[in-house]
Coordinates of C-alpha atoms and ligand atoms in Angstrom, one line a residue:
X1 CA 110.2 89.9 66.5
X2 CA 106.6 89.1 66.6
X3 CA 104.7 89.3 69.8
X4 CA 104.4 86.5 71.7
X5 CA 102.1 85.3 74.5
X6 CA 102.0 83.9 77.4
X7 CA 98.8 82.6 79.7
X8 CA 99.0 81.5 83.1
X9 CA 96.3 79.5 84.4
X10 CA 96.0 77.9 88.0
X11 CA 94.8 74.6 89.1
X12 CA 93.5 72.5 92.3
X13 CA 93.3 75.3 95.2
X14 CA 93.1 78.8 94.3
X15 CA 96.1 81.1 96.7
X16 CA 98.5 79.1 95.3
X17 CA 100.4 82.9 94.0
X18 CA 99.8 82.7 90.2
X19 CA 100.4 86.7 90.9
X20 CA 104.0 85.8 91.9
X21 CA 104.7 83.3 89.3
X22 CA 103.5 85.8 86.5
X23 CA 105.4 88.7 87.8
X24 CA 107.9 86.3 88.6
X25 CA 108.3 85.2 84.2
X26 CA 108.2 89.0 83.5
X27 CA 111.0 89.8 85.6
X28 CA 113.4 87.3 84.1
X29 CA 112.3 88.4 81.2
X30 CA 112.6 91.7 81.1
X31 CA 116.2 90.3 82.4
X32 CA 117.0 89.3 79.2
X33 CA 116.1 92.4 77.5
X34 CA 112.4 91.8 76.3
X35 CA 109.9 94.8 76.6
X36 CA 107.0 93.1 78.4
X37 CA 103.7 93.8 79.9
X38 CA 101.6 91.8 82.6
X39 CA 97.8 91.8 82.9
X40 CA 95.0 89.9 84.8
X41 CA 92.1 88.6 84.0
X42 CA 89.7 88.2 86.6
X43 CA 86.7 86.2 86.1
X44 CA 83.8 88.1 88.2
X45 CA 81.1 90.0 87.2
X46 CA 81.9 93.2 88.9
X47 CA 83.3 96.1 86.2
X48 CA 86.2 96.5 87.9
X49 CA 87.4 95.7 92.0
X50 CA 86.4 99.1 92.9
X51 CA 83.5 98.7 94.8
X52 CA 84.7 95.4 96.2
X53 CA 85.1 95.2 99.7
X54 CA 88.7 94.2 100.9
X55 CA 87.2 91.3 102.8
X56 CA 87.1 89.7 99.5
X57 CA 90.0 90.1 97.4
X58 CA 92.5 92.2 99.5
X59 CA 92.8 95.4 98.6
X60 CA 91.8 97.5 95.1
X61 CA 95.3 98.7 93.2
X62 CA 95.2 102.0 91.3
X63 CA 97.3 102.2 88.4
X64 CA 98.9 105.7 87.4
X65 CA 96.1 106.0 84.8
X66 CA 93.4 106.0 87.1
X67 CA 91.9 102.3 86.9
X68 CA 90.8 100.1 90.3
X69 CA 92.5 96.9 89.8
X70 CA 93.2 93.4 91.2
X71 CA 96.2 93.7 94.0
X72 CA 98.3 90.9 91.9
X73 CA 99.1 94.5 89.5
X74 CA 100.2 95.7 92.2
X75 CA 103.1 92.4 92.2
X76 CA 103.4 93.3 88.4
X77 CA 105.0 96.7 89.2
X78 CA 107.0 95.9 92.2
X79 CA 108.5 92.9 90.4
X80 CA 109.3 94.5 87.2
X81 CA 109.2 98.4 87.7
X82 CA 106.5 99.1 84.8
X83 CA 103.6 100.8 84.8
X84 CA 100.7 99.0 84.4
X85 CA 97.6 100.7 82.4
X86 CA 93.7 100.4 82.6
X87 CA 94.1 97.5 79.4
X88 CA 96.3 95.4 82.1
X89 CA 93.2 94.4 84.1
X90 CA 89.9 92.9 82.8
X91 CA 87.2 91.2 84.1
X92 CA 84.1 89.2 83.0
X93 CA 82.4 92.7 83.9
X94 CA 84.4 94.9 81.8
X95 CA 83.6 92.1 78.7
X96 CA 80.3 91.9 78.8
X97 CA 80.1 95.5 79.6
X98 CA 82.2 96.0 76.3
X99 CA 80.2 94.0 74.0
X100 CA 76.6 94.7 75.6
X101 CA 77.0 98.6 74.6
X102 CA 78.2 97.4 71.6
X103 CA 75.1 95.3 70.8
X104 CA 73.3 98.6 72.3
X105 CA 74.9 101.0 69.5
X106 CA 74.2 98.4 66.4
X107 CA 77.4 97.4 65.8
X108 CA 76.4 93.7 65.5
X109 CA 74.2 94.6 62.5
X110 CA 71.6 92.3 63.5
X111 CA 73.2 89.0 64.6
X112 CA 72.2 86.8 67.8
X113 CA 74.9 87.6 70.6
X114 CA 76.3 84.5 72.1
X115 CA 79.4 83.9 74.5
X116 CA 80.7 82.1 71.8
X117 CA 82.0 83.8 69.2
X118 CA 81.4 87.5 70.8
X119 CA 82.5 87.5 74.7
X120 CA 85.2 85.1 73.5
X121 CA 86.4 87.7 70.8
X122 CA 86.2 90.4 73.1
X123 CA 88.6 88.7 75.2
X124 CA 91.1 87.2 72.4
X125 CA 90.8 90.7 71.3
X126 CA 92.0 92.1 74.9
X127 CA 94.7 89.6 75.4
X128 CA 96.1 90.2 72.1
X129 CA 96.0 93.9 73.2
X130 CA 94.5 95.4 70.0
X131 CA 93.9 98.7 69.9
X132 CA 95.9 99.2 73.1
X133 CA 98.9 101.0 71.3
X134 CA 102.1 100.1 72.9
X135 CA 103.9 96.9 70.9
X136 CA 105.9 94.6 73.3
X137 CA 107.8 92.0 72.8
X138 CA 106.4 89.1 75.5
X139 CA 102.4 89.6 76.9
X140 CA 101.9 87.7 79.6
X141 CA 97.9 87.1 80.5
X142 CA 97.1 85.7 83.9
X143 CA 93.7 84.5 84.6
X144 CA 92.5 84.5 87.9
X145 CA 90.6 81.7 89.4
X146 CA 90.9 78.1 89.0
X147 CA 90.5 75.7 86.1
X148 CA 87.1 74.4 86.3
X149 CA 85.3 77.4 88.0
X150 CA 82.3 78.1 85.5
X151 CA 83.0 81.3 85.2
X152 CA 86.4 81.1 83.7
X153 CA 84.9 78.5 80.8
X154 CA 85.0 81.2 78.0
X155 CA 88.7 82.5 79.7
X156 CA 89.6 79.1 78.5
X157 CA 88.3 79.1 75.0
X158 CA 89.6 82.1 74.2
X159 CA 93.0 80.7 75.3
X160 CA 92.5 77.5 73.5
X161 CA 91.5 79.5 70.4
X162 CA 94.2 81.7 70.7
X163 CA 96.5 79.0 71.3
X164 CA 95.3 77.5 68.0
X165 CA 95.9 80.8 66.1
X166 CA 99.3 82.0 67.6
X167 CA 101.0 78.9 67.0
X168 CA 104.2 78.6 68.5
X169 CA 103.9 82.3 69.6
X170 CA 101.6 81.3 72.5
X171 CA 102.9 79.2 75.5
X172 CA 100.7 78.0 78.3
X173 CA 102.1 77.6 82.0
X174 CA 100.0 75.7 84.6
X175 CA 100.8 76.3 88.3
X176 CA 98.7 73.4 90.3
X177 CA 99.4 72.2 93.9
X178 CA 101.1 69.2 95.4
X179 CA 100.1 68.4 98.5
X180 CA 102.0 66.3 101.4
X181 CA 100.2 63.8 103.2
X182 CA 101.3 64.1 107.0
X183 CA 100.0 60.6 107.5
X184 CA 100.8 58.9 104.8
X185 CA 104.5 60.7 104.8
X186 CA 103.9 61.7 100.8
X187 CA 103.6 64.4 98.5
X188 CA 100.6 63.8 96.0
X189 CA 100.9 64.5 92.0
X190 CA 96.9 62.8 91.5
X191 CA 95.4 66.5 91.8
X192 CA 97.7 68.0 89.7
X193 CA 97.0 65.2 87.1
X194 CA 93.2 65.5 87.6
X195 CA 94.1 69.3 87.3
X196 CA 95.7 68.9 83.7
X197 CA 93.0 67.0 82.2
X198 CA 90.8 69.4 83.1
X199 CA 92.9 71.7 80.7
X200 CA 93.3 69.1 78.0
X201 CA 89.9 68.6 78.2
X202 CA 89.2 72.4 77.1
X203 CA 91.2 71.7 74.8
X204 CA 94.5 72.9 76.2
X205 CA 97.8 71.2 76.8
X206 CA 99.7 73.3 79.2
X207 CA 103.6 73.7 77.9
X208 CA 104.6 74.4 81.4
X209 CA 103.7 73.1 84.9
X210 CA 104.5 75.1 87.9
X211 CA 104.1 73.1 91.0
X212 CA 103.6 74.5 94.1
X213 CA 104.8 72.8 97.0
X214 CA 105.7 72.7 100.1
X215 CA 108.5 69.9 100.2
X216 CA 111.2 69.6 97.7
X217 CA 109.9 67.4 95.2
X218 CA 112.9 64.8 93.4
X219 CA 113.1 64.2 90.0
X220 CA 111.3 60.7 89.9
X221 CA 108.3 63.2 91.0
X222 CA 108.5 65.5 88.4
X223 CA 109.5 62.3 85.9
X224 CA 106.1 61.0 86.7
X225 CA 104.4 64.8 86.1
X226 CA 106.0 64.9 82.9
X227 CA 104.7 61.5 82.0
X228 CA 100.8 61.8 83.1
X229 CA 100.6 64.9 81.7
X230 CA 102.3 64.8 78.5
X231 CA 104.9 67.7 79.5
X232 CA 109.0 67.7 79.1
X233 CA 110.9 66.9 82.1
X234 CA 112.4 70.3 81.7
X235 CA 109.2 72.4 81.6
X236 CA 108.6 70.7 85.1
X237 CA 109.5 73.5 87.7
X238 CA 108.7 73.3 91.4
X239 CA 107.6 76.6 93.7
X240 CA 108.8 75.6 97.2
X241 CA 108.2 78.0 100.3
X242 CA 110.7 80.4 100.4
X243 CA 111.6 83.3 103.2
X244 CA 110.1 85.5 100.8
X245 CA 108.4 85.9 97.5
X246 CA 111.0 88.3 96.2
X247 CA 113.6 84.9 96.3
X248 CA 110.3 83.8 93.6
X249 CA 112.3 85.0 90.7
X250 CA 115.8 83.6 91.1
X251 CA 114.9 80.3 92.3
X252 CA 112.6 80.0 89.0
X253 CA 115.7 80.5 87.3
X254 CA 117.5 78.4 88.6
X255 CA 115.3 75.8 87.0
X256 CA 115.3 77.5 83.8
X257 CA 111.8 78.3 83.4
X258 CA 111.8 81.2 81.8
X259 CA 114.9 79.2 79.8
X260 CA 111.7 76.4 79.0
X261 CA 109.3 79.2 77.6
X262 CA 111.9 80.8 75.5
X263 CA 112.5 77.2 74.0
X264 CA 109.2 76.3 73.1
X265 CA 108.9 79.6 71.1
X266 CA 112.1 79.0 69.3
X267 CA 113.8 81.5 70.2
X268 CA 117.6 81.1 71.0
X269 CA 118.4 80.9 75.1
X270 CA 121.5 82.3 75.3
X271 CA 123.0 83.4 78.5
X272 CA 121.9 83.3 81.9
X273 CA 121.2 86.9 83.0
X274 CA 123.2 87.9 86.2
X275 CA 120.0 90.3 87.9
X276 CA 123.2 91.6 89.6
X277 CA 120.3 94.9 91.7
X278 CA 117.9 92.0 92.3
X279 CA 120.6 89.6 94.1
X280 CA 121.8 92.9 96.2
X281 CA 118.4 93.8 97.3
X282 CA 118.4 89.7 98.2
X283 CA 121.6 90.0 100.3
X284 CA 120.4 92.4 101.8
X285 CA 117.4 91.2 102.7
X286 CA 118.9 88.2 103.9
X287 CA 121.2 90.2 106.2
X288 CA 119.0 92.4 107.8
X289 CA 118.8 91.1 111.4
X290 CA 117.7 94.5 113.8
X291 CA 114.1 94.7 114.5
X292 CA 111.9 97.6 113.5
X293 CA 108.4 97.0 115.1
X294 CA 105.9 99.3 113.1
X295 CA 101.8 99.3 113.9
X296 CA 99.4 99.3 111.5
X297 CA 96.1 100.7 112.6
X298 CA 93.5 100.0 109.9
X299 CA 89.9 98.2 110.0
X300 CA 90.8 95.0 107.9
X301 CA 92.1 92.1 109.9
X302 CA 93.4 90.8 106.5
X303 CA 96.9 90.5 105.2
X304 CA 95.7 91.0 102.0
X305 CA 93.9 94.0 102.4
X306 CA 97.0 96.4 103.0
X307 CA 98.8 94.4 100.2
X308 CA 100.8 97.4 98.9
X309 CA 101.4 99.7 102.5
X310 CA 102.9 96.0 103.8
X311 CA 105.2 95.8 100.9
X312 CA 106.3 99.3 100.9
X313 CA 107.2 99.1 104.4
X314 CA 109.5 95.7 103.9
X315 CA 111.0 96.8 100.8
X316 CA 112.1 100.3 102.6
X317 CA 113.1 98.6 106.2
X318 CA 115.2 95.6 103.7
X319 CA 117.1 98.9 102.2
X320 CA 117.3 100.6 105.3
X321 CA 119.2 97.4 106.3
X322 CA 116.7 96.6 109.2
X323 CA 113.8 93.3 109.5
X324 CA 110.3 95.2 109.8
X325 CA 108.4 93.5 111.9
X326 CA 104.3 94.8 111.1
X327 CA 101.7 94.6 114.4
X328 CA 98.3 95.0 112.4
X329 CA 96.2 97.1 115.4
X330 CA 92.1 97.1 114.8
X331 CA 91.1 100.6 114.9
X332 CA 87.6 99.6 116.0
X333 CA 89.8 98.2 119.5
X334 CA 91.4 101.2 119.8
X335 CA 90.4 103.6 122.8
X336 CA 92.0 106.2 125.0
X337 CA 92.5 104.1 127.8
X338 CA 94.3 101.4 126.1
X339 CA 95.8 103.7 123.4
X340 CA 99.5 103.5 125.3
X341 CA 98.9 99.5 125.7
X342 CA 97.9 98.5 122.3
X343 CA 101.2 100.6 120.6
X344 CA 103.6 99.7 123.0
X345 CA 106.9 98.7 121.4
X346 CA 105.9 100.4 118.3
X347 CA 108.4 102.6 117.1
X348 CA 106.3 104.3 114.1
X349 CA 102.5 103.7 113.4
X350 CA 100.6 103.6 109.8
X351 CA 97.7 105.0 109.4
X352 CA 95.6 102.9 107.2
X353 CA 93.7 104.5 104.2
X354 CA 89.7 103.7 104.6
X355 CA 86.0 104.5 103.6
X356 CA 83.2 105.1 106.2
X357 CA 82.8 105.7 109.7
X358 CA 84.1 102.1 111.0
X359 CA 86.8 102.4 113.2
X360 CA 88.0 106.0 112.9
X361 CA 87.5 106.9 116.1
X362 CA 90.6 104.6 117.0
X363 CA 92.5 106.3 114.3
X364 CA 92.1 109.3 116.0
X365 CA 92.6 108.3 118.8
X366 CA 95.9 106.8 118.2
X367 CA 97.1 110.1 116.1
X368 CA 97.0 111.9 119.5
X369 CA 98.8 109.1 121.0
X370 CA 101.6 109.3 118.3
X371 CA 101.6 113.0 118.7
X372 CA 101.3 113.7 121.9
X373 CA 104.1 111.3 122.3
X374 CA 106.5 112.1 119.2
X375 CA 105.8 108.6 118.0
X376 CA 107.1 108.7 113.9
X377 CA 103.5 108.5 112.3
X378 CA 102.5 108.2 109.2
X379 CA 98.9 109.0 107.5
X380 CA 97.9 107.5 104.3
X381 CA 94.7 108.8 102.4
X382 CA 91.9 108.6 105.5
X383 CA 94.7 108.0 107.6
X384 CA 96.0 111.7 107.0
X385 CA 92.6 112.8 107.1
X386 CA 92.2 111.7 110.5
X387 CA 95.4 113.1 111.8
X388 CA 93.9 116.4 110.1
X389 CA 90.6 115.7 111.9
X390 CA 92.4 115.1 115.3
X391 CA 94.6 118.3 115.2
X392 CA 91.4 120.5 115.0
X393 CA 90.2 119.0 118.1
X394 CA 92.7 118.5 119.8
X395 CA 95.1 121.8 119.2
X396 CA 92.5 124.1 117.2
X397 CA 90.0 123.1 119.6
X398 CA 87.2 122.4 117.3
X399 CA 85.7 119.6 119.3
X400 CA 83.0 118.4 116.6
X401 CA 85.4 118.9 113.5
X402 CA 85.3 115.7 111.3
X403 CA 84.6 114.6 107.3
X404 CA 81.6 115.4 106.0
X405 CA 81.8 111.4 104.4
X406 CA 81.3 110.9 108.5
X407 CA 79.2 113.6 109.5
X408 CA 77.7 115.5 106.8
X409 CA 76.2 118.5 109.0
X410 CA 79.2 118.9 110.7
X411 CA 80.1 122.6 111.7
X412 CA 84.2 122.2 111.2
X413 CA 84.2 120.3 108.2
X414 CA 88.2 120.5 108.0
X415 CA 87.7 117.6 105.5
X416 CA 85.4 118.5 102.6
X417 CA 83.9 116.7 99.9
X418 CA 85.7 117.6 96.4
X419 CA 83.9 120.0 93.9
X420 CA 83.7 117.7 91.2
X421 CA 82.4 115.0 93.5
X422 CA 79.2 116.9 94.5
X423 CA 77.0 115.6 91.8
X424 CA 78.2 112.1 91.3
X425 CA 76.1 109.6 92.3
X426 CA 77.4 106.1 90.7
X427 CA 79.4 104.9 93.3
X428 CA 82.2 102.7 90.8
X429 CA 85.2 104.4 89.3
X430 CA 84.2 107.9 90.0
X431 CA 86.6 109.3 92.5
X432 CA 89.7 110.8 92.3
X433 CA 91.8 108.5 90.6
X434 CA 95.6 108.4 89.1
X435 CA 98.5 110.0 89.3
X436 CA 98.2 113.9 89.7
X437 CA 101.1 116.3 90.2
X438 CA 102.1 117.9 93.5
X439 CA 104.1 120.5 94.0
X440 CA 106.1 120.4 97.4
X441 CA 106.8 123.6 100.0
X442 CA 110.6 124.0 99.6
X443 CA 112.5 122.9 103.1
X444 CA 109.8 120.5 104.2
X445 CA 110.5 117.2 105.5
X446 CA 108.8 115.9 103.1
X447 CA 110.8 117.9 100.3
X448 CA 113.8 116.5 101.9
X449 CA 112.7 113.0 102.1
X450 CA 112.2 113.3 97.8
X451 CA 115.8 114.4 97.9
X452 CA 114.7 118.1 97.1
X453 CA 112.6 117.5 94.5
X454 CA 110.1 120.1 93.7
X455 CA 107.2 118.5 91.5
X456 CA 105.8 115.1 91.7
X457 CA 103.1 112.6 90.9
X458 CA 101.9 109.8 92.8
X459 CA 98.5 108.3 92.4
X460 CA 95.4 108.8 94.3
X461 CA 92.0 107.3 95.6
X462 CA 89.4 109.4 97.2
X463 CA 86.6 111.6 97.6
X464 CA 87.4 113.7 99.9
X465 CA 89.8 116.7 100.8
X466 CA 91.6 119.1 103.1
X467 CA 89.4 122.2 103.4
X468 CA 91.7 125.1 102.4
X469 CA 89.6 127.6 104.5
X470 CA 91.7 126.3 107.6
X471 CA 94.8 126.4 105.9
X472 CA 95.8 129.2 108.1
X473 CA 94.8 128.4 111.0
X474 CA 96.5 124.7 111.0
X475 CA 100.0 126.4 109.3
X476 CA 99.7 128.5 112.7
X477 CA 99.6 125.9 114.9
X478 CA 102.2 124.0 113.6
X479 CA 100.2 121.4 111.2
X480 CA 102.0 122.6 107.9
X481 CA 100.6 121.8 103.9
X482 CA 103.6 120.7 102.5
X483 CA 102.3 119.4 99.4
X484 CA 99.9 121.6 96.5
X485 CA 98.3 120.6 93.2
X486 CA 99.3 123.3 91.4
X487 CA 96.1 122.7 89.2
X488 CA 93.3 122.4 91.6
X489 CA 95.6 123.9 94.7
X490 CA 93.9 120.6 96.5
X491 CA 96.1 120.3 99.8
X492 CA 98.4 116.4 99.1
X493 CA 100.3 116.3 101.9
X494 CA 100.1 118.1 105.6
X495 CA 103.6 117.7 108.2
X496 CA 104.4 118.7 112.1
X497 CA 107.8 120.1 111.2
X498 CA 108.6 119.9 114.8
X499 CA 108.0 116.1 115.4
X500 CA 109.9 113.5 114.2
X501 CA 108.4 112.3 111.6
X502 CA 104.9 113.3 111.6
X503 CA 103.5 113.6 108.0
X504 CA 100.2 112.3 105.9
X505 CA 99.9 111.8 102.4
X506 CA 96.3 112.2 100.4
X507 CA 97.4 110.1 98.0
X508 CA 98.7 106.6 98.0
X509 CA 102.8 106.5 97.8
X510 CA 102.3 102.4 98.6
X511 CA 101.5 101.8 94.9
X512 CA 104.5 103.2 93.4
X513 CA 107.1 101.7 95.6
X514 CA 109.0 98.9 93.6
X515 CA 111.8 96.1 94.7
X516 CA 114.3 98.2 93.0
X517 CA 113.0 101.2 93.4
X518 CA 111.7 101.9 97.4
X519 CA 109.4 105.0 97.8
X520 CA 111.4 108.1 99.3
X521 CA 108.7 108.6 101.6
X522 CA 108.5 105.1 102.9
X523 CA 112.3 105.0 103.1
X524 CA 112.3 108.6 105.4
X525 CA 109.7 107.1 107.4
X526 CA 111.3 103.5 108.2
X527 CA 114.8 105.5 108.6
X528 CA 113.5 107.8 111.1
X529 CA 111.7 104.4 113.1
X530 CA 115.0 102.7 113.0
X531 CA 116.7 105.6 114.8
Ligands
LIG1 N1 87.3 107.8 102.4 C1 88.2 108.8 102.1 C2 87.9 109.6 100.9 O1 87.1 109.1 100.1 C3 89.6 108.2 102.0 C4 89.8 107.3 100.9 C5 91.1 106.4 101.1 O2 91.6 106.3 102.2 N2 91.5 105.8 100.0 O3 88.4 110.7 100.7

C-alpha cells in the first residue's frame, strides 16, 4: 500500500485539542493494524521549543532521540505507544533554517530564493518524510495554529499542493469550534462556516470536519455543516467535553471517523476494531473513586507546563485503581514556616524539574518537610537536584552547598556543571538530551520498582549533574546512587532506602509513560501514596 496522508488543520479559536484529535486518528488506526507516525508542525520562528519559556506553550517534550519538541508529541506517544523522532516536529524555524544553509552552501545554483517554490518544498518534502527512512503506512501532519494566522500561509500551500499531487492519498480533517450562545439558547455553525472558506479559499476543501463543542449537537446541525461547507453528512463528527481526553478515541469511533478517512482513500472499512486494553484502562478509570491527593511543587502556575509529570501521575493512580487528585504548590510561596500548611493533606509531593534560581528555595524547603516527615517524595531532574542540595545541608551539614547553575562560586558544589557542557555557549539544543542507559544498584527501590531490571534508558534534559566526589559521603548518610551510566558513570537516580518512598530521577521518566503502558516509577510512587 502506498503511503497515505493525513493533515489536520484547526480553525476559529486555537485550544480547541487538535493534539488530541490527531493522536486520537493514529490510535484507531494503529487499531486496525496500520504502521503510523504523528508529527507537528508548528508555525513559529523559533528552531525548535527549546528555549521557549513554558509560559508560552506548556512545557518542551524530549523525544528518545534527543529533539525539544511541542508537548502535543508528547499526546502522540501516550496515545499510541510509538516513539516519536526529531523528523516528527518542525517548525517555520527549522525550515528556513534548512533552506537558508542550503542557499549558504550553493546548492540553489544561482536562483532567487522565495517562500514559494523553496520554503514550500522544504515543507512538502518534510511532510512527505523523504529522506526520513522509516516507510509507514498512514502519516498524519498536524499543523499548529489557526487557519488564517499569517504565519501558517505557506503550511497551507504546501498542503494544498500536496493535496493536488497525492490525489486520493491525502485527506484533509478540519477541527473548528461551535459555540453556544447562553443568551440566545443556541449553538452557532456561522464560525465554523467562515472558518471553511478560509480553507477553500487557500485552495483547500477539508474532507473531514471535526467540531468541537460543548453541547451535543443533532443531526439537522451537522446536516446544515455538511451543506455550507460542501462536506458528507458522514464526515461530520462532533468532539463534545468528555471526563477525560483518553474517552477522545472511542467516542470518535463511535462516529466512524477514522471509518470516514479510510473511505475517502478507498480503502475497504472492514470491521470495527474492539481496542479491548484501551476500554479496560477506561473501566478503570471510570471506577476509580478513592482519593489520592499528590502536590506538585514547581514554578509554573500553568496546567500546561507540567503536561507530561500530570499525565504520568493520572495514568499510574487510574492503574493503581485510585482518582489522583494534583494540588499544583508555587515554590516561590513556599517557606519554612508555612511548609507543614501548604502540603497538608498531601500524601506524596513532586518535585518539579526547572532552570534558574526562581523558586528553589521552596523546593528545598519542602524536600526537608517530606523528609523529615516520611512524606513519599519524588524529585524529577532539578527536583532531584534539590533534594540532593538539601541533604548536604541539612544531614552533611554543608550549609552553603548548592548548583553551580545557582551559585557558581559555591564551596560545596554537590551539583556540578557536566564536562561536556563547559565550553558550550549557544543556549538551544545543547544539553544533555535523549535517552541514555542506566544501570541500576541491585536491591534498590528503585530496582524493585522496574521489576528487577538491571539496565535502562529513559530520556534526559539538563546541564547539570550529581558531583561524584560526595558519592561517599551521601551513600554514608543514607542518601544512596541507585542509578549509573555505565558510560560516563554520571549519577541518574539517588534513594533514602529507609523512607518510604524517597527517590529522584536526573532524567525525565514523565515522557515515556504511555496509556497502556504506565511508567514503573510512577506506578511505585502513586502505589506507595495510596497506602
Ligand atoms: N536546570 C537543571 C539542569 O540543567 C535541571 C534541568 C531540568 O530540570 N530539566 O541540570
Amino acid at each position: 500500500m502506498d503511503t497515505k496522508y493525513i493533515f489536520i488543520t484547526g480553525g476559529v479559536v486555537s485550544s480547541l485539542g487538535k493534539g488530541i484529535i490527531s493522536a486520537s486518528i493514529g490510535k484507531l488506526l494503529q487499531a486496525r493494524g496500520y504502521k503510523i507516525t504523528i508529527q507537528k508542525f508548528d508555525p513559529y520562528i523559533n528552531i525548535d521549543p527549546g528555549t521557549l519559556n513554558p509560559y508560552e506553550h506548556g512545557e518542551c517534550y524530549v523525544t528518545a532521540d534527543g529533539m525539544e519538541t511541542d508537548l502535543d508529541l508528547g499526546h502522540y506517544e501516550r496515545f499510541t505507544g510509538i516513539e516519536t523522532t526529531r523528523n516528527n516536529s518542525v517548525t517555520t524555524g527549522r525550515i528556513y533554517l534548512s533552506v537558508i544553509e542550503r542557499e549558504r552552501r550553493g546548492d540553489y545554483l544561482g536562483k532567487t530564493i522565495q517562500v514559494v517554490p523553496h520554503i514550500t518544498d522544504e515543507i512538502k518534502r518534510r511532510m512527505l518524510r523523504e529522506g526520513a527512512g522509516e516507510a509507514y503506512d498512514f502519516v498524519i501532519t498536524e499543523v499548529g495554529g489557526t487557519i488564517g494566522d499569517i504565519e501558517s500561509a505557506p503550511f497551507m500551500e504546501a498542503i494544498r499542493q500536496l493535496r493536488y499531487q497525492l490525489g486520493r492519498n491525502a485527506v484533509c480533517v478540519h477541527l473548528t469550534y461551535v459555540p453556544y450562545l447562553k443568551a440566545a439558547g443556541e449553538l452557532k455553525t456561522k464560525p465554523t462556516q467562515h472558518s471553511v472558506k478560509e480553507l477553500q479559499s487557500m485552495g483547500i476543501q477539508p474532507d473531514i470536519l471535526v467540531l468541537r463543542t460543548e453541547q451535543h449537537l443533532d443531526d439537522n446541525m451537522r446536516m446544515k455543516v455538511a451543506s455550507f461547507c460542501n462536506v458528507d453528512l458522514e464526515c461530520v463528527v462532533q468532539s463534545e467535553d468528555l471526563p477525560s481526553i483518553y474517552e477522545v478515541p472511542v467516542n470518535m469511533q463511535r462516529q466512524g471517523l477514522d471509518a470516514a478517512i479510510l473511505r475517502k482513500i478507498g480503502i475497504p472499512v472492514g470491521e470495527t476494531p474492539a481496542m479491548k486494553p484501551w476500554h479496560t484502562f477506561l473501566d478503570k478509570q471510570r471506577n476509580a473513586t478513592r482519593e489520592v491527593h499528590v502536590g506538585l511543587v514547581g514554578k509554573y502556575d500553568l496546567q500546561d507546563a507540567y503536561k507530561s509529570i500530570r499525565e504520568s501521575l493520572n495514568l499510574a493512580g487510574i492503574y493503581n485503581d485510585v482518582k489522583l487528585k494534583i494540588h499544583f504548590i508555587n515554590s516561590e510561596e513556599v517557606t519554612k514556616e508555612n511548609v507543614a500548611d501548604k502540603l497538608k493533606g498531601m500524601q506524596g509531593v513532586v518535585i518539579c524539574p526547572g532552570f534558574g534560581s526562581r523558586g528553589i528555595e521552596g523546593k528545598i524547603i519542602a524536600a526537608e518537610y517530606t523528609r523529615t516527615n516520611d512524606i513519599p517524595t519524588f524529585g524529577i531532574c532539578l527536583g532531584m537536584q534539590m533534594m540532593v542540595i538539601e541533604f548536604a545541608r541539612n544531614v552533611l551539614c554543608y550549609k552553603d552547598a548548592n548548583s553551580v547553575e545557582m551559585d557558581a562560586d559555591t564551596k560545596h558544589n554537590v551539583i556540578d556543571i557536566m564536562e561536556e557542557q563547559k565550553s558550550i555557549t549557544q543556549m538551544g539544543g545543547t544539553m544533555r538530551l535523549g535517552a541514555y542507559d542506566c544501570e541500576l544498584v541491585e536491591g534498590s527501590r528503585t530496582w524493585e520498582a522496574y521489576d528487577e531490571e538491571k539496565l535502562i534508558r529513559e530520556r534526559h534534559r539538563h546541564r547539570y549533574e550529581f558531583n561524584n566526589e560526595y558519592q561517599k559521603e551521601y551513600e554514608a548518610a543514607g542518601m544512596k546512587c541507585v542509578g549509573i551510566n555505565p558510560d560516563a558513570q554520571l549519577v541518574e537516580i539517588v534513594e533514602i532506602p529507609e523512607k518510604r518512598w524517597y527517590i529522584g530521577t536526573q532524567f525525565h521518566p514523565e515522557y515515556s509513560s504511555t496509556v497502556l503502558h504506565p511508567h514503573p516509577l510512577f506506578m511505585s510512587f502513586v502505589k506507595t501514596c495510596s497506602e
